[in-house]
Amino acid sequence: MSAGIMAGNGFQTSYANDKPPSSTGSGEAAEMSTDPASSSFFTSDFKRHEDLKAMLDSNKDTQKLEAMKRIIGMVAKGKDASDLFPAVVKNVVSKNLEIKKLVYVYLTRYAEEQQDLALLSISTFQRALRDPNQLIRASALRVLSSIRVSVITPIMMLAIKEAVMDMSPYVRKTAAHAIPKLYSLDPEVKDQLIEVIERLLGDKTTLVAGSAIQAFEEVCPERIDLIHKNYRKLCNLLVDVEEWGQVVIINMLTRYSRTQFISPNQADGPGDADRPFYEDSDKEEEEEEVSEMKKTPYMMDHDHRLLLRQAKPLLNSRNAAVVMAVGQLYHHCAPKSEGNVMAKALIRLLRSQKEIQYVVLSNVATMTSRRKGMFEPHLKSFYIRSSDPLHIKLLKLEILTNLATESNISTILREFQTYVTSPDKDFAAATIQAIGRCASNIAEVTDTCLNGLVHLMSNRDESVVAESVVVIKKLLQMRKSGHKHTPSEHKDIIVHMAKMVDKITVPMARASILWLIGEYSERVPKIAPDVLRKMAKGFINEEDIVKLQILNLAAKLCITNAKQCKLLCQYVFNLAKYDQNYDIRDRSRFLRQLILPGENGSALAKYAKKIFLATKPAPVLESKFKDRDHYQLGTLSHLLNIKCHGYQELPEWPEVAPDTSVRNVEVVMPYVPKAHHVQHKKKKESKSFYSESESSQEEETEDSSDEEEDESSDEDSGSEENSDDSEKDISKKVSSEEESDSDDDESDSEDSSEEDSSDDSVEKIVTPVKKQPKTKTKAATTTKPTTSSADLLLDLDDLGPSSGSSVAVTPAGGNMLTPTLATGISNISIQDTPPAQIIPPSIVQAKSYELLNRMTGNGLSITYQFTRTVSVFSPKMVSIELKLTNNSDDTLTSIKIGDKKLQSGMEIQEFPEIGSMTAGMSTTCLIGINFNDTIQPAKFAICVGDNKYSVSITAPVGELIQPYSMSNAEFNTQQGKLSGMNENSGKTVIGVEKDAKSICLCVHSVANVIQVPGSAENVYRFSGKTVGTGTMVLMSVVVADDNAKITVNCEKMVIGSMLLKDLKTSIAKS
Amino acid sequence: MIHSLFVINNTGDVFMEKHWKSVINKSICDYFFEAQGKASCPEDVCPVINTPHHYLINIYRNSLYFVAVVTTEVPPLFVLEFLHRICDTFEDYFNECNESILKEHYVIVYEILDEMLDNGFPLAVESNVLKELIKPPNFLRTITDTVTGKSTGVSGILPTGQLSNIPWRRTGVKYANNEAYFDIIEEIDAIIDKSGTTVTAETQGYIDCLIKLSGMPDLTLTFVNARLLDDVSFHPCVRFKRWENEKILSFVPPDGHFRLMSYHIGAQNMVAIPVYLRHTINYREGSGGRFDVTVGPKQTMGKTVENVVLEVPFPKTVLNVTLTASQGKYSFDPVSKMMTWDVGKIDTAKLPNIRGNITIQTGSPIPESNPVINVQFTISQMAVSGIKVNRLDMYGEKYKPFKGVKYITRAGKFQVRT
């Protein structure tokens, strides 16, 4: 047997002519070469299975593997291999991974059919669930949960519960997948599963997030309350989750938003609140854009904004499903003015595979049926190519029709002209319908279109002609009901059509012509009876639909022109009376009573004319996609326009937003304490959980508890290592199983470092920027009542035991966990990209200063506070939030910033003019000031109508700084550089015994800096950079007994000395 | 989500099935065959088919239908995109994805499918991760396995990529020659009307890479005129923030071939159309018709237009064409009525021309419209949008890699209405 034959390494080579060398000796060689996948005679089939069994029973792995490969070949082909079950299931214990894997594949396929035998394998999986190798644990769980034997649901439940606590996120991911499997097997366990899901939702690894949400969607989509606490985390993780998870998460969050926030499109006034969400009006859109700028009373919830902002970058995903998910999010949940961002991305998708085009186009069709403005600039992207498949052509046609406006109709019609000549007649017919719709929607072109359509009636192709006739009929009908004053109009069209009735054979078209003649018979008094005569002659050969129209025509003519038509009419009614179709028989009887009443005469007969010749309402030609928009875009239900199984209705916006604080937990607290807190909780939880599982497992094995202990002891070392790991290190580390397992489970530390490593290199520049929201939160909570620190501490305690400890843990230098936690801060804050908005206003009670007094401002009072976030206007600006309140009884109009008197180098970014403020209203707006690193006041005027009030803002020196994170080592080198003249130091006495927490609080209340992790005990170091020029600012506080030595290093000596002064006061005072 | 997958060949043979949940009988495919029967050509089959209890979502690729069965609400794009990803994975493993290849590698295919989805939800999709879990077929390894009697087809260790947050790259990549090649490919989609005016023209660009670099290189790619690219989509490895702020592509690349980004320059921008067609096609009652087409270069920035191919789908009533081409070869398929003229290079001195007679079935009326001509061409060393790579830098590794950038412009969906 040559190597060449083996080369393929595929299945075929292995079962065809080259048997494994070891088997050549056996006498069954001939049978073995039979192709198992080909259809062969029953006898050989039987024998083949026999030899497969023999091979499976052999003690050589190569033979077993061969056999398994052949069996899998049969499974793949859809051939029945169930009789091999007993032979295969034995091999579940095989040491060989490949055999094992194939046995697993086989088991999942056939276990359901052979439940009793399948049970034999369960104990193997249970053992594998405790294998040190995470891949084996995961695949055991996968098989265990996939074999669909209802007897083992309790075992599955147990396994899932255990896997959810697993160190490896991969195992946790498979656990998340197992949940819906178990649920489908036994819906009774829902409550228990919800608990598990709740736990998984709290998982912070990106790997698990998507699967956890998928489990949530399949098991308990109605439990929206489980999302609250995880909402912000999900938003922030979104970018890093794998693409499939992103789709699921965005879809779920869309639904969530619709229940938790109020509609962003009700801004224009209270009356608009009940207006349907997407209503098309371009003008309105523009208005809204303006009003958005002016900060109308509607303020988008920060969380709502967070979601939109985090999702937006995903429009650049390569995955069409992700782009579509973001698209529908913006369609359903964003202010109309912002919807346009997705248009471009959706257009880009039109370049992908035709199947994807199809789905995207049907969604675009729905969007354009409501608001055309968004896609109008991309009109040409929807032009049809002759190579497009029919369903795509039709969708594009639909969109082009939806997009037609007065301004572009001429281009569209010119394009349609080429389509009409297409050899594809279905498409040509659809084009004619589209022309009809354009004509009916846009009055200016109706006549042009009508002429064009009449012209088409002389087309050689019958379907084209027929379609034009039908459309003309609709158009004429519409015109008639619209303009009564033009009776003689279109007479020639009707005459023309009447002549065509002989030629056209398509029933629908014939029926349409007959209807037209009947309806407008008074305009063609000579022709109409003649047409009826011809029709009566051929009545019996017509289609049903035509027959009905002949009856109608006869009835109408009989009313208007009884003299000529009565006999004809009678004749037709008689024919119809004996028709095979009962509809026609019925109609005939009914008409006869009305038109040709007997001697006693029916009561209705005298109203016959009114009944038959009443003005009929015009048909409405509109997009067939219009009725689809009650389905969530991008869903299967939307695409098929039916409610699919498992479709979750997209709720309407609530009138009043539910409590926003339910989501607070995560972000309100400074991050570190939370991590700390959770860690504690987790440990506790896990303990109780483990003990429970232990007790239940006691019968089976004892060693599990030992293992757990091992693992938990590994945690610390694992997480410690994490902290300073680079990207590379992490991946390397993972290869050593145990270690990675352990650090993965303590997800807080692990997860953060993971993110860190990925973003670190990317966002070097961004890092200081991103840092702020977090520091801000901290600052916000701390700065509030600087005057009475005793209260302050109490306050913090009230907020949660954790908030203070954040700082407390970090400086406890000896602690192994310190570095991890510290990086944790930075990482999470990197994740936590949103600037100001994310913190609910209630917490942003940073120190607020008065800018304009209500007395001097004639009722307008303005306060300001430093948000400690990066300014949205320029990174060199300090972001300041102004809070304007109208305390007067009148409405104040056009509030803006007037002339500015600034020192050179200083700049102010004004807030957009506020149109009007009613009495009692208050609003906030952001301005940015570049103080150029000085503490000179920025003077400017506030104009209210014609009044001007001069005001000035002075930034405390600490607010001119923004946090800049660095490592301890870097701090040392930087400090080395900034010695001598640049160093300011001083001592102060601390009155009371100071703990780490309060020192940090003091510093944070003075300056917007970040703590440097990992310094020695009683040494607190902080770093930052000035906003204007990015000059490094380093601070350190060394506590010795009741003295604190404060050192501030900064190239700008003024800043350094002032900071020192402020710090001294702050620390001494407290 | 995805319940089952059936792979069906052109002749309607369901030659592979895989179920991620309970088994669905392959008779479900009858609904698909019904829809297929209604469609006039394979492309026309509707991608989503509704049946009483299931929904069939299918793609057509390489003359194979991949039919996914779903039972509950699911974003259809999710499934479609995933089916395409499955095909991409097969192509990545076996270089091509057709019936015979799939049949030959049944076991690997099955293992891949098993690994990619768990309970119908994606589990390990990244090619780099998959390739570590299930080794691609390899001549050398087959021999080693045969000789040593071990099987190394599957890995017992979870690939590092699955857990890291750069799942697209594995650790420990090592090359003797470190190379990075970038192909900037631009495709022009255009519709040219009868008179030669451009109805619509768009450019679609791709940057395809072949990266063979050791270790964990961190690359940045900068453009001379990045502003041109306003609508882009990236491989997940690209750091979006840096693109947004600085218009720099910064990424840790996957190993091997991948598409770094694709971009779209919309119909609002001007696109240089590199070729023009002079054509007279007319039919005469009874006898047939005349066909005369000349191709010439237009705005090519001095580059030669190569690989020019014209495809003319004649109407069904055309029996045959007898043409003479001044250069290249032409062929006429009497079944699909497609005339293909392989022109080759356009010589500006003597423009390629094809002319001759069209024979129409006797008795049938003359076609009312002229065919739409599809044009293909390639221009190397030019990107029609004018995009240009400024520089490529590598961080994180010490060696000096060999770097190469290539520009190609070619026709996408380029149609001339006649």
mmCIF file of N, CA and C in Angstrom, chain A residues 54-88:
data_model
loop_
_atom_site.group_PDB
_atom_site.id
_atom_site.type_symbol
_atom_site.label_atom_id
_atom_site.label_comp_id
_atom_site.label_asym_id
_atom_site.label_seq_id
_atom_site.Cartn_x
_atom_site.Cartn_y
_atom_site.Cartn_z
ATOM 1 N N ALA A 54 -16.887 -5.696 14.680
ATOM 2 C CA ALA A 54 -15.641 -6.391 14.998
ATOM 3 C C ALA A 54 -14.506 -5.403 15.188
ATOM 4 N N MET A 55 -14.468 -4.431 14.318
ATOM 5 C CA MET A 55 -13.406 -3.447 14.423
ATOM 6 C C MET A 55 -13.526 -2.640 15.709
ATOM 7 N N LEU A 56 -14.751 -2.309 16.073
ATOM 8 C CA LEU A 56 -14.951 -1.532 17.296
ATOM 9 C C LEU A 56 -14.557 -2.332 18.526
ATOM 10 N N ASP A 57 -14.721 -3.657 18.413
ATOM 11 C CA ASP A 57 -14.387 -4.496 19.560
ATOM 12 C C ASP A 57 -12.898 -4.785 19.656
ATOM 13 N N SER A 58 -12.192 -4.524 18.566
ATOM 14 C CA SER A 58 -10.761 -4.833 18.593
ATOM 15 C C SER A 58 -10.073 -3.966 19.635
ATOM 16 N N ASN A 59 -8.872 -4.365 19.980
ATOM 17 C CA ASN A 59 -8.204 -3.563 21.000
ATOM 18 C C ASN A 59 -7.187 -2.594 20.399
ATOM 19 N N LYS A 60 -7.227 -2.455 19.111
ATOM 20 C CA LYS A 60 -6.318 -1.501 18.476
ATOM 21 C C LYS A 60 -7.063 -0.188 18.211
ATOM 22 N N ASP A 61 -6.464 0.900 18.616
ATOM 23 C CA ASP A 61 -7.110 2.192 18.429
ATOM 24 C C ASP A 61 -7.287 2.532 16.960
ATOM 25 N N THR A 62 -6.289 2.138 16.154
ATOM 26 C CA THR A 62 -6.374 2.487 14.734
ATOM 27 C C THR A 62 -7.610 1.856 14.103
ATOM 28 N N GLN A 63 -7.870 0.631 14.486
ATOM 29 C CA GLN A 63 -9.040 -0.051 13.927
ATOM 30 C C GLN A 63 -10.325 0.609 14.391
ATOM 31 N N LYS A 64 -10.356 0.905 15.679
ATOM 32 C CA LYS A 64 -11.554 1.551 16.221
ATOM 33 C C LYS A 64 -11.812 2.865 15.506
ATOM 34 N N LEU A 65 -10.716 3.609 15.330
ATOM 35 C CA LEU A 65 -10.840 4.908 14.687
ATOM 36 C C LEU A 65 -11.373 4.752 13.271
ATOM 37 N N GLU A 66 -10.810 3.769 12.570
ATOM 38 C CA GLU A 66 -11.284 3.495 11.212
ATOM 39 C C GLU A 66 -12.779 3.260 11.218
ATOM 40 N N ALA A 67 -13.189 2.383 12.124
ATOM 41 C CA ALA A 67 -14.602 2.029 12.200
ATOM 42 C C ALA A 67 -15.440 3.259 12.504
ATOM 43 N N MET A 68 -14.989 4.041 13.460
ATOM 44 C CA MET A 68 -15.759 5.223 13.845
ATOM 45 C C MET A 68 -15.886 6.184 12.674
ATOM 46 N N LYS A 69 -14.785 6.334 11.940
ATOM 47 C CA LYS A 69 -14.835 7.254 10.804
ATOM 48 C C LYS A 69 -15.878 6.795 9.797
ATOM 49 N N ARG A 70 -15.898 5.501 9.579
ATOM 50 C CA ARG A 70 -16.881 4.997 8.618
ATOM 51 C C ARG A 70 -18.299 5.190 9.130
ATOM 52 N N ILE A 71 -18.459 4.984 10.430
ATOM 53 C CA ILE A 71 -19.807 5.160 10.992
ATOM 54 C C ILE A 71 -20.252 6.618 10.878
ATOM 55 N N ILE A 72 -19.315 7.516 11.206
ATOM 56 C CA ILE A 72 -19.670 8.933 11.109
ATOM 57 C C ILE A 72 -20.015 9.288 9.665
ATOM 58 N N GLY A 73 -19.301 8.639 8.733
ATOM 59 C CA GLY A 73 -19.631 8.844 7.328
ATOM 60 C C GLY A 73 -21.080 8.500 7.055
ATOM 61 N N MET A 74 -21.539 7.426 7.650
ATOM 62 C CA MET A 74 -22.944 7.032 7.468
ATOM 63 C C MET A 74 -23.884 8.033 8.119
ATOM 64 N N VAL A 75 -23.496 8.462 9.307
ATOM 65 C CA VAL A 75 -24.345 9.435 10.011
ATOM 66 C C VAL A 75 -24.468 10.707 9.178
ATOM 67 N N ALA A 76 -23.319 11.142 8.646
ATOM 68 C CA ALA A 76 -23.311 12.373 7.870
ATOM 69 C C ALA A 76 -24.198 12.236 6.647
ATOM 70 N N LYS A 77 -24.172 11.064 6.101
ATOM 71 C CA LYS A 77 -24.947 10.831 4.892
ATOM 72 C C LYS A 77 -26.435 10.689 5.207
ATOM 73 N N GLY A 78 -26.752 10.542 6.470
ATOM 74 C CA GLY A 78 -28.149 10.366 6.834
ATOM 75 C C GLY A 78 -28.582 8.920 6.790
ATOM 76 N N LYS A 79 -27.606 8.010 6.729
ATOM 77 C CA LYS A 79 -27.959 6.593 6.731
ATOM 78 C C LYS A 79 -28.109 6.094 8.164
ATOM 79 N N ASP A 80 -28.920 5.096 8.300
ATOM 80 C CA ASP A 80 -29.193 4.617 9.646
ATOM 81 C C ASP A 80 -28.031 3.775 10.154
ATOM 82 N N ALA A 81 -27.484 4.173 11.281
ATOM 83 C CA ALA A 81 -26.394 3.394 11.862
ATOM 84 C C ALA A 81 -26.728 3.047 13.300
ATOM 85 N N SER A 82 -28.030 3.040 13.613
ATOM 86 C CA SER A 82 -28.410 2.919 15.018
ATOM 87 C C SER A 82 -28.124 1.521 15.573
ATOM 88 N N ASP A 83 -28.062 0.505 14.686
ATOM 89 C CA ASP A 83 -27.856 -0.844 15.219
ATOM 90 C C ASP A 83 -26.447 -1.036 15.767
ATOM 91 N N LEU A 84 -25.593 -0.062 15.492
ATOM 92 C CA LEU A 84 -24.231 -0.175 16.019
ATOM 93 C C LEU A 84 -24.107 0.422 17.419
ATOM 94 N N PHE A 85 -25.215 0.933 17.911
ATOM 95 C CA PHE A 85 -25.155 1.671 19.165
ATOM 96 C C PHE A 85 -24.419 0.949 20.286
ATOM 97 N N PRO A 86 -24.786 -0.315 20.575
ATOM 98 C CA PRO A 86 -24.099 -0.979 21.695
ATOM 99 C C PRO A 86 -22.598 -1.066 21.482
ATOM 100 N N ALA A 87 -22.205 -1.330 20.244
ATOM 101 C CA ALA A 87 -20.772 -1.464 19.973
ATOM 102 C C ALA A 87 -20.061 -0.131 20.134
ATOM 103 N N VAL A 88 -20.737 0.935 19.726
ATOM 104 C CA VAL A 88 -20.090 2.244 19.782
ATOM 105 C C VAL A 88 -20.016 2.758 21.208
#
